[in-house]
Coordinates of C-alpha atoms in Angstrom, one line a residue:
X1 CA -1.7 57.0 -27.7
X2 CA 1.3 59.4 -27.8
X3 CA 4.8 58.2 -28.5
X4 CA 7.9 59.9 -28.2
X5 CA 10.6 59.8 -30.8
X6 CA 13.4 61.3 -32.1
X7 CA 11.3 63.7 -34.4
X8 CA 9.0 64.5 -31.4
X9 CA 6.0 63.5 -30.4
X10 CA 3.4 61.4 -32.6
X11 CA -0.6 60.9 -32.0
X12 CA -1.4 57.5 -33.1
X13 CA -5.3 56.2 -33.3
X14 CA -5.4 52.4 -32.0
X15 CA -7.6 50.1 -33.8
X16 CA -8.0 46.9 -31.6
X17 CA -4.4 46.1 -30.7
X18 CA -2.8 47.4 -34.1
X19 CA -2.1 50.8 -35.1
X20 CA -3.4 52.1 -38.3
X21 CA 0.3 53.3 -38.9
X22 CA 2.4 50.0 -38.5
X23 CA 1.8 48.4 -42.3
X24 CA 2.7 52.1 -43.4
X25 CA 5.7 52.4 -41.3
X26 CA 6.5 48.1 -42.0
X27 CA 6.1 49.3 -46.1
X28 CA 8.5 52.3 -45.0
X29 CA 11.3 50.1 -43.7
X30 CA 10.9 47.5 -46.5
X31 CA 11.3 50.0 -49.0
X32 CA 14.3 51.4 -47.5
X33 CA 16.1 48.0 -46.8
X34 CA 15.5 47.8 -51.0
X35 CA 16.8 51.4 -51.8
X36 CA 19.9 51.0 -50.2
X37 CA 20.1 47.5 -51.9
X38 CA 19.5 49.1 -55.0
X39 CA 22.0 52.0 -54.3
X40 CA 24.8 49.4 -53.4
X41 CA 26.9 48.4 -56.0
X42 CA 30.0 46.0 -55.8
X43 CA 33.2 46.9 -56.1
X44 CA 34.4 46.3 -59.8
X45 CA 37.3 44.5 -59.5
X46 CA 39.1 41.4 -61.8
X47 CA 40.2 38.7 -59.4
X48 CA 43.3 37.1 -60.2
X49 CA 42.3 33.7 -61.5
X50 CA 43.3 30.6 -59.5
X51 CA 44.8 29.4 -62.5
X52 CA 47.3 31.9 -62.5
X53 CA 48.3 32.0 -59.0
X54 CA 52.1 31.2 -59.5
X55 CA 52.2 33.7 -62.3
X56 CA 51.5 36.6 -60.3
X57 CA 53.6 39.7 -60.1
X58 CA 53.7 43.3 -59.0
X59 CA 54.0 45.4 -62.2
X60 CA 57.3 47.3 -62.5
X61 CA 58.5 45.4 -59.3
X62 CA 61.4 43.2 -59.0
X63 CA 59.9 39.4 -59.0
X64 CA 61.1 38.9 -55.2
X65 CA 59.1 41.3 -53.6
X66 CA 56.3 38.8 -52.9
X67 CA 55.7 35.4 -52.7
X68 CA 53.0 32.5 -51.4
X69 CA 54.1 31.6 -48.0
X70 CA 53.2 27.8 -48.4
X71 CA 55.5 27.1 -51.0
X72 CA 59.1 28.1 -51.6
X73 CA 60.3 30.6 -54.3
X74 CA 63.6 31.2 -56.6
X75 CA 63.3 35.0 -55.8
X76 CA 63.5 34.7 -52.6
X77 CA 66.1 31.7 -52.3
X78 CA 68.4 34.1 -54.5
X79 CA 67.4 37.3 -51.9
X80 CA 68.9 34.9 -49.3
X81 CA 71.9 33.7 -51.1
X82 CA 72.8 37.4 -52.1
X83 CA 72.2 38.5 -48.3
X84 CA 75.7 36.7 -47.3
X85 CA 77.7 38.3 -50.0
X86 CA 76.1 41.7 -48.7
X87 CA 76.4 41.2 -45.0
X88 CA 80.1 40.3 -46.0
X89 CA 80.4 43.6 -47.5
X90 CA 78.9 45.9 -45.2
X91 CA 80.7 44.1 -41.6
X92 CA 83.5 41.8 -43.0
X93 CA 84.4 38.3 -43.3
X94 CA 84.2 37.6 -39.3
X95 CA 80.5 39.0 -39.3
X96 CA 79.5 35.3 -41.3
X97 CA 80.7 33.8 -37.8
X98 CA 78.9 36.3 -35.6
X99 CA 75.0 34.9 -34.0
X100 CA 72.2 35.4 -36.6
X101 CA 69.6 37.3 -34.3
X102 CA 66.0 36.6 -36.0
X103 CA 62.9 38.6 -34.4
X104 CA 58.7 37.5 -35.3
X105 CA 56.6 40.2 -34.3
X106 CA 53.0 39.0 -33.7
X107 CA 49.8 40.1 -34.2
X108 CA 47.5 41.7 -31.6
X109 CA 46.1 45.2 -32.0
X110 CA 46.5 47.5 -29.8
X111 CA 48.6 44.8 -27.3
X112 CA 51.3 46.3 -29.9
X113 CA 52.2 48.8 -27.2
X114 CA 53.9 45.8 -25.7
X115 CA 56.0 44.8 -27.6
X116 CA 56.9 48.3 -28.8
X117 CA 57.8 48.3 -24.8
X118 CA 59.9 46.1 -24.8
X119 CA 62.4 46.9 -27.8
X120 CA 62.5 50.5 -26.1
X121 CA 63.5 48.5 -22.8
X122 CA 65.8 46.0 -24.4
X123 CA 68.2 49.0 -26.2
X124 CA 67.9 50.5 -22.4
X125 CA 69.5 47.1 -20.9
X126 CA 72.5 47.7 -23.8
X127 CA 72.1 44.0 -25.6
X128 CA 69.6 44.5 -28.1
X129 CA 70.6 42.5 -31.2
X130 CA 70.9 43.7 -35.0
X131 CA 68.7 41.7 -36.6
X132 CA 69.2 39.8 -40.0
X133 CA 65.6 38.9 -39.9
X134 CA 62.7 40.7 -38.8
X135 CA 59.2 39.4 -39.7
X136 CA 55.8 41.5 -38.6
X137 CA 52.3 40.2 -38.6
X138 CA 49.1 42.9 -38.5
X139 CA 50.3 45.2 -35.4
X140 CA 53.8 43.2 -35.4
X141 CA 54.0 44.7 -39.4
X142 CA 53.6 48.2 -38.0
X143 CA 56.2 47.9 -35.6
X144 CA 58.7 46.1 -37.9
X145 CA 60.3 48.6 -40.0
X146 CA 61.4 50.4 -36.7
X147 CA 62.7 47.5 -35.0
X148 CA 64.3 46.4 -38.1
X149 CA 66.1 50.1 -38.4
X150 CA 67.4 49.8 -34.6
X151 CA 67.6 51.8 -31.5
X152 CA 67.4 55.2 -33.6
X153 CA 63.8 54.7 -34.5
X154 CA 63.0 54.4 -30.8
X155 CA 61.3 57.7 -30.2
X156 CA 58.7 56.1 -33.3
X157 CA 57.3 53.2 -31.4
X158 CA 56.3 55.4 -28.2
X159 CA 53.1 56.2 -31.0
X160 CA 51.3 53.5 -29.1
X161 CA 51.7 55.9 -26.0
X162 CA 49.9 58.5 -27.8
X163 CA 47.4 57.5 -30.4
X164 CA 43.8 56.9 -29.6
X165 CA 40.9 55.2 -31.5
X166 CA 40.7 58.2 -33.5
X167 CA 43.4 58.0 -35.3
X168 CA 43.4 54.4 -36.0
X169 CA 39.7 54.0 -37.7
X170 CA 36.1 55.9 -37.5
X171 CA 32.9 53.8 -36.9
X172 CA 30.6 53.8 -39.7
X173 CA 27.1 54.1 -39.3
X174 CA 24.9 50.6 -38.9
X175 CA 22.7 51.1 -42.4
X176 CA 26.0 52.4 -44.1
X177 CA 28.1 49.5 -42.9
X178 CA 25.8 46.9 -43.9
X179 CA 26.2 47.4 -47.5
X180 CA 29.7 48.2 -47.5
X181 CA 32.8 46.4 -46.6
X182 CA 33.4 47.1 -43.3
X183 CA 32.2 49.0 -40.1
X184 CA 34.6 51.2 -39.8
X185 CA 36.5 53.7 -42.1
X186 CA 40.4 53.3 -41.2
X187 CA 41.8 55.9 -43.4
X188 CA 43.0 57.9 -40.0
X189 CA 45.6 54.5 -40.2
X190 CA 46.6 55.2 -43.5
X191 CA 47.5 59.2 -42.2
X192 CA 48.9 58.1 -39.5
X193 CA 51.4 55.6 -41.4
X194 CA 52.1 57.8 -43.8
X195 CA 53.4 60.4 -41.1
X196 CA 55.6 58.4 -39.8
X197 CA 56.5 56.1 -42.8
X198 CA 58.5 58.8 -45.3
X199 CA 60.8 58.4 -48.0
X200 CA 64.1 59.2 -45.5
X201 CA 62.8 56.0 -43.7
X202 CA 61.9 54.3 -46.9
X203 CA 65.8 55.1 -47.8
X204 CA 67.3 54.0 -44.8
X205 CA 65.6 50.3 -45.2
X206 CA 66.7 50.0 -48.4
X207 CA 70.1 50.7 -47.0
X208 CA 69.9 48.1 -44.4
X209 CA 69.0 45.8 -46.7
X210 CA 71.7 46.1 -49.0
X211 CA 73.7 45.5 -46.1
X212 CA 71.8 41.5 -45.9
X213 CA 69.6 42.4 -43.2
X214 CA 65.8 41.2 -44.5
X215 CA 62.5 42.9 -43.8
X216 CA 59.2 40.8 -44.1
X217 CA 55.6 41.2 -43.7
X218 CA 52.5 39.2 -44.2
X219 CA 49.4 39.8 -45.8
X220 CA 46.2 37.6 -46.7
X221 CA 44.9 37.1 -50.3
X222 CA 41.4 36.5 -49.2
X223 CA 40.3 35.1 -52.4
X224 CA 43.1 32.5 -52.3
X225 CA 43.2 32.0 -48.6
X226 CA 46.6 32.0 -48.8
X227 CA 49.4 34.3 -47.1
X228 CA 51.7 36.5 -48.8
X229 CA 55.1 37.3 -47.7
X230 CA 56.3 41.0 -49.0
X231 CA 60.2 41.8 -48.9
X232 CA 59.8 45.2 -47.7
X233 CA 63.8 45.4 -48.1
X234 CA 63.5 44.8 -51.5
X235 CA 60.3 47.1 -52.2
X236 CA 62.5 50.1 -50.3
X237 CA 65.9 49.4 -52.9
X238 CA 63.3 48.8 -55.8
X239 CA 64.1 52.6 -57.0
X240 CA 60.2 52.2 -58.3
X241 CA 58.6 55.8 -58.0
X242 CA 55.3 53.7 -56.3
X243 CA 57.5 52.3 -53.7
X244 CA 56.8 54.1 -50.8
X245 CA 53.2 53.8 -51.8
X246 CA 52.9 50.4 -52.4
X247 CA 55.2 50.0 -48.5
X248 CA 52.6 51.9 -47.0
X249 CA 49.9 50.1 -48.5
X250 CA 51.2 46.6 -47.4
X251 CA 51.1 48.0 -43.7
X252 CA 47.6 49.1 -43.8
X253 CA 46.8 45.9 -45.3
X254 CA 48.4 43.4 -42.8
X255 CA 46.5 45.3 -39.7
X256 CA 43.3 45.5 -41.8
X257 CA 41.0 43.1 -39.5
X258 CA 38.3 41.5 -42.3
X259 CA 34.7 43.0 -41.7
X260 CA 36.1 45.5 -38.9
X261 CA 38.7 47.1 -41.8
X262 CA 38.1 47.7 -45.0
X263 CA 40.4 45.1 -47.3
X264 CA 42.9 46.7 -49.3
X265 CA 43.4 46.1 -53.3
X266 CA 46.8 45.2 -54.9
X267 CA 47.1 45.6 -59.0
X268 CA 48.9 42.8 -60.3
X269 CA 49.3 41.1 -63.5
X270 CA 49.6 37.4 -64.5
X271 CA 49.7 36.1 -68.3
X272 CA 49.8 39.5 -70.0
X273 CA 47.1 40.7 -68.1
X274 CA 46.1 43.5 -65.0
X275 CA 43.7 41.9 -62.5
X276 CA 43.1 42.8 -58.4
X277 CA 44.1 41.3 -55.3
X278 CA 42.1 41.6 -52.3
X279 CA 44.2 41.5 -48.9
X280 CA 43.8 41.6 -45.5
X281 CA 44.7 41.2 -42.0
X282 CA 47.4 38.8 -42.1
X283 CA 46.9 37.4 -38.7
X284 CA 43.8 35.8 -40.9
X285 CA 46.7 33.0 -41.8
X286 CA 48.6 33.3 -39.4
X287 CA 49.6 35.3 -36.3
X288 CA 53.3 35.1 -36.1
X289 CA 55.5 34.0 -39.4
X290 CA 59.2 33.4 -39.9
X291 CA 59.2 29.4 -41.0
X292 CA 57.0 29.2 -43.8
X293 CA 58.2 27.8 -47.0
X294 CA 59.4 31.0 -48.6
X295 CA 61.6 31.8 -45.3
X296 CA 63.2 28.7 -45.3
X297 CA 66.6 29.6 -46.7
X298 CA 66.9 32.6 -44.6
X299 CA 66.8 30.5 -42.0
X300 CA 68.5 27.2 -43.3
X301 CA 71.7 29.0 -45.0
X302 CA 74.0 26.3 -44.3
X303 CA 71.8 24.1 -46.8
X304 CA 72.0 26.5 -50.0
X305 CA 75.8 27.8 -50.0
X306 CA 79.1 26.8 -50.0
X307 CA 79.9 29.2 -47.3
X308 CA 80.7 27.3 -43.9
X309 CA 77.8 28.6 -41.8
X310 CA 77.6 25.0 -39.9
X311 CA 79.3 26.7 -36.6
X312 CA 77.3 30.4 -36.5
X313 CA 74.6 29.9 -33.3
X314 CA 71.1 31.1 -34.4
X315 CA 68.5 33.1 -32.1
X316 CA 64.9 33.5 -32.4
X317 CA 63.0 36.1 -30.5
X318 CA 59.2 36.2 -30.6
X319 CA 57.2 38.9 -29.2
X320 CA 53.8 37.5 -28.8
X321 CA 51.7 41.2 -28.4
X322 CA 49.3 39.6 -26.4
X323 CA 48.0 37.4 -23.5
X324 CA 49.2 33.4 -24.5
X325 CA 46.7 32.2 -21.3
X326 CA 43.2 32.4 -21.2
X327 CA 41.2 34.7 -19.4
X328 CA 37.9 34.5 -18.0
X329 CA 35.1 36.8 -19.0
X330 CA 31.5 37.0 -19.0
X331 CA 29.6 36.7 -22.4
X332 CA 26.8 38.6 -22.2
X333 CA 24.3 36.8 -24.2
X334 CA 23.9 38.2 -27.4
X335 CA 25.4 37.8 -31.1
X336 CA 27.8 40.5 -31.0
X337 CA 29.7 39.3 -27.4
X338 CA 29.4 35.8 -28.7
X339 CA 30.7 36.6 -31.9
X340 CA 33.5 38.6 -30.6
X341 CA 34.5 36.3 -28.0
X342 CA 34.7 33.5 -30.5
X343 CA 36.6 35.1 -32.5
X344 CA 39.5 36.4 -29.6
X345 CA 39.1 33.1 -29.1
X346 CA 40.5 31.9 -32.3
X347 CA 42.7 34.1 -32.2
X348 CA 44.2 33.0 -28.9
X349 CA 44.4 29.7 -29.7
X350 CA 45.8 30.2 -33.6
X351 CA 48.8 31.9 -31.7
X352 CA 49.6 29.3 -29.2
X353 CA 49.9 27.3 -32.2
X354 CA 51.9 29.2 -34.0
X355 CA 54.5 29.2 -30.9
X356 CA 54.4 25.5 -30.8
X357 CA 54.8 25.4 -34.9
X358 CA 58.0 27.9 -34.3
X359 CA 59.3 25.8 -31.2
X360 CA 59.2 22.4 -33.2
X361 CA 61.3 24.1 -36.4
X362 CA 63.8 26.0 -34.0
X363 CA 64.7 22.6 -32.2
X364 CA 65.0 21.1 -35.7
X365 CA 66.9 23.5 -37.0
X366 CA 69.3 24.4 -33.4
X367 CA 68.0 27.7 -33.0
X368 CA 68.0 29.4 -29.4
X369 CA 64.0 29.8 -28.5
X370 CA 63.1 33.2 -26.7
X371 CA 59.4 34.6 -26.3
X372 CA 58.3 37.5 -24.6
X373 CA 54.3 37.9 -24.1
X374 CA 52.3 39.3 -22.0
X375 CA 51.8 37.5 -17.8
X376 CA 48.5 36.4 -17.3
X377 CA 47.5 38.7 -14.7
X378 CA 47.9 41.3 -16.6
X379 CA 44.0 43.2 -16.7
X380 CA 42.0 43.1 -20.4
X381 CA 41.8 46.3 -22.3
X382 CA 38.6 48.6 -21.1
X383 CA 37.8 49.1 -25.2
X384 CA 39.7 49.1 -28.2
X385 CA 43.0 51.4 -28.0
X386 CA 41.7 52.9 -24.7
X387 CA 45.4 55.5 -24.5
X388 CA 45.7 54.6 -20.5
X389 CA 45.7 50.6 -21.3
X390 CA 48.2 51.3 -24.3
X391 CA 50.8 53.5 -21.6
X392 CA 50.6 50.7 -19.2
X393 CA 51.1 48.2 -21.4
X394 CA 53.9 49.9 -23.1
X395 CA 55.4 50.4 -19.8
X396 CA 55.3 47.1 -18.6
X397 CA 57.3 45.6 -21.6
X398 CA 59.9 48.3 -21.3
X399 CA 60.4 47.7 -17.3
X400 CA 61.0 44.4 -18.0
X401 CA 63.4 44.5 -20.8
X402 CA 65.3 47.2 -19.3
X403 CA 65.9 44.9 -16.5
X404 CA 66.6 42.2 -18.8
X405 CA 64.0 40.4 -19.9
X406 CA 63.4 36.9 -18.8
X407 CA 62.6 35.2 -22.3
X408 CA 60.5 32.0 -22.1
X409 CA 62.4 29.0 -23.5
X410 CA 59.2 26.9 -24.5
X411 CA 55.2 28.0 -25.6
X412 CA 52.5 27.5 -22.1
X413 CA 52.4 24.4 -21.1
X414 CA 54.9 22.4 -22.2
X415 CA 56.8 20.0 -20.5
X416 CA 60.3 19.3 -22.2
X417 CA 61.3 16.9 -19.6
X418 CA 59.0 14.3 -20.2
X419 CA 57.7 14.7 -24.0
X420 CA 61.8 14.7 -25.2
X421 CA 62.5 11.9 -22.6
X422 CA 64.0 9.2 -25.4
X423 CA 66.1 12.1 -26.7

């Protein structure tokens, strides 16, 4: 029998039905599979101990540049308080009587091209707000400093009309990946943030956020399953010579999708001592954030000053980078499609939960409800960060806003009418 392979052809005696060769080649393979076992070492690292969870800082770092979102924090309940007497500074008494204009940029890979869209075509239409709040989630974090500088920084989100897969991650090869931490390599990310994330930009946040205007973005410690909140405002003013570094780092590690992405490590120290965080995609916790615990006062300023806030309205915008309907497809029968499709899945679902979770706190708390997300017609990418799906999809949320965008008051599906019919 001949066979052809990719080292050319092989002559192989039969013997019955079993070639003389399979145990050889069978020993071959085992003893490869226990090389590369034996070649593969973990990454030393010192987690940070459970124990010392509330302990944990950033070394060098002011103490409210981070906190747990699940429970509320005296840095950042004093970043709030301080944001009045700022914002009274930089615009005047009569600004504290002005609309508070909060945006929550979601998750959704490259679906960011939509909602980068749609900021581009909301500054066209000429009512674009100044945000005091602007919170970004794994593609939503990317996008966030530029929404959070303005109109100025347009030019910077039209990246999502330009970048392709290259220059987002490179695929690693099968054997590699399966003893590493992720299939693909995404240090073309880290370039690409680092082009267009600079120490002028770095400056200019920190100067909008000594003016009370608040920049946030979430993470996932993965060995506390737990999200973290980063002040990027407060990072930018730090003066810390690691600042930009650390900013930059925080981005990579909010889009950093867990198995696809390699996590990224944070040093930190708790009780006198240096141990390692592990973080990763924050839409692992969540996939759009602005009312966890640790936001609360930013949003419920009334409750923790004297200043008479009672009468200033409140907005909420939400850019959902993605479809909130679901879409048929068909699952080819194997684990990866299965797999994947669950997981979109998840995803999906975690988000319209998330709306619903953001829609019950901004009736509580009399805030105007707006989302923007993508129409359910609207055809699923060809592959990841295919440049033609990106363009149109960019386009599309421009269009729309530039016309003036008709924000949804409630998440899919509900029915105010007869669920708030006692009200």
């Amino acid at each position: 029998m001949r066979t052809e392979g990719r080292y050319g052809r092989v002559k192989i005696k039969r013997h019955g039905n079993i070639s003389p060769a399979a145990p050889l080649v069978l020993a071959c393979l085992v003893l490869l599979v226990m090389l590369v076992q034996g070649c593969a070492t973990l990454r030393p690292r010192a987690p940070l101990p459970a124990a010392l969870e509330n302990d944990v800082q950033v070394a060098g770092f002011p103490e409210d540049v981070r906190a747990w979102a699940d429970q509320p924090s005296e840095g950042f309940t004093r970043s709030a308080l301080e944001s009045i007497q700022e914002e009274r500074n930089a615009y005047g008494e009569d600004s504290l009587t002005k609309p508070l204009a909060f945006l929550a940029l979601s998750g959704g890979g490259d679906n960011g091209a939509f909602g980068a869209g749609v900021l581009c075509g909301w500054t066209k239409h000429g009512d674009r707000p100044r945000f005091k709040l602007v919170t970004g989630i794994s593609t939503g974090a990317l996008i966030a400093p530029f929404a959070f500088l303005g109109s100025e920084y347009d030019d910077n989100l039209k990246v999502y009309t330009m970048v392709t897969q290259g220059e987002i991650f490179r695929r690693k090869s099968l054997l590699t990946a399966l003893w590493r931490e992720s299939l693909a390599d995404t240090r073309p990310l880290a370039d690409l943030i680092a082009r267009y994330i600079d120490e002028p930009m770095l400056q200019a946040i920190a100067r909008e956020h000594k003016k009370g205007r608040r920049l946030f973005v979430g993470t996932t410690q993965l060995d506390a399953q737990r999200l973290v909140i980063w002040n990027m405002g407060a990072i930018a003013a730090s003066g810390h010579p690691e600042a930009l570094t650390l900013f930059r780092k925080i981005l990579l590690a909010s889009a950093s999708i867990p198995g696809l992405f390699p996590p990224q490590y944070f040093q930190v120290e708790a009780d006198g001592r240096k141990y390692e965080e592990m973080h990763v995609d924050g839409g692992t916790m969540a996939q759009v954030i602005l009312y966890e615990s640790v936001l609360k006062p930013f949003t419920k300023m009334e409750e923790i000053t004297e200043v008479k806030l009672m009468g200033r309205p409140k907005v909420l915008y939400i850019i959902r980078n993605g479809s909130i309907k679901p879409h048929w497809d068909k699952v080819r029968p194997r684990l990866v499609p299965i797999a994947s499709r669950a997981i979109s899945t998840l995803i999906k679902t975690q988000g319209l939960g998330d709306l619903y979770r953001l829609m019950a706190f901004a009736r509580r708390d009399q805030m105007d409800f707006n989302l923007a997300a993508l129409p359910p017609d609207f055809p699923p990418a060809p592959g990841d960060f295919n440049q033609e799906y990106m363009n149109r999809l960019f386009d599309l949320g421009f269009e729309t806003a530039r016309n003036g965008y008709p924000w949804k008051k409630y998440p899919p599906s509900f029915e105010p009418e007869s669920i708030f019919r006692a009200e």
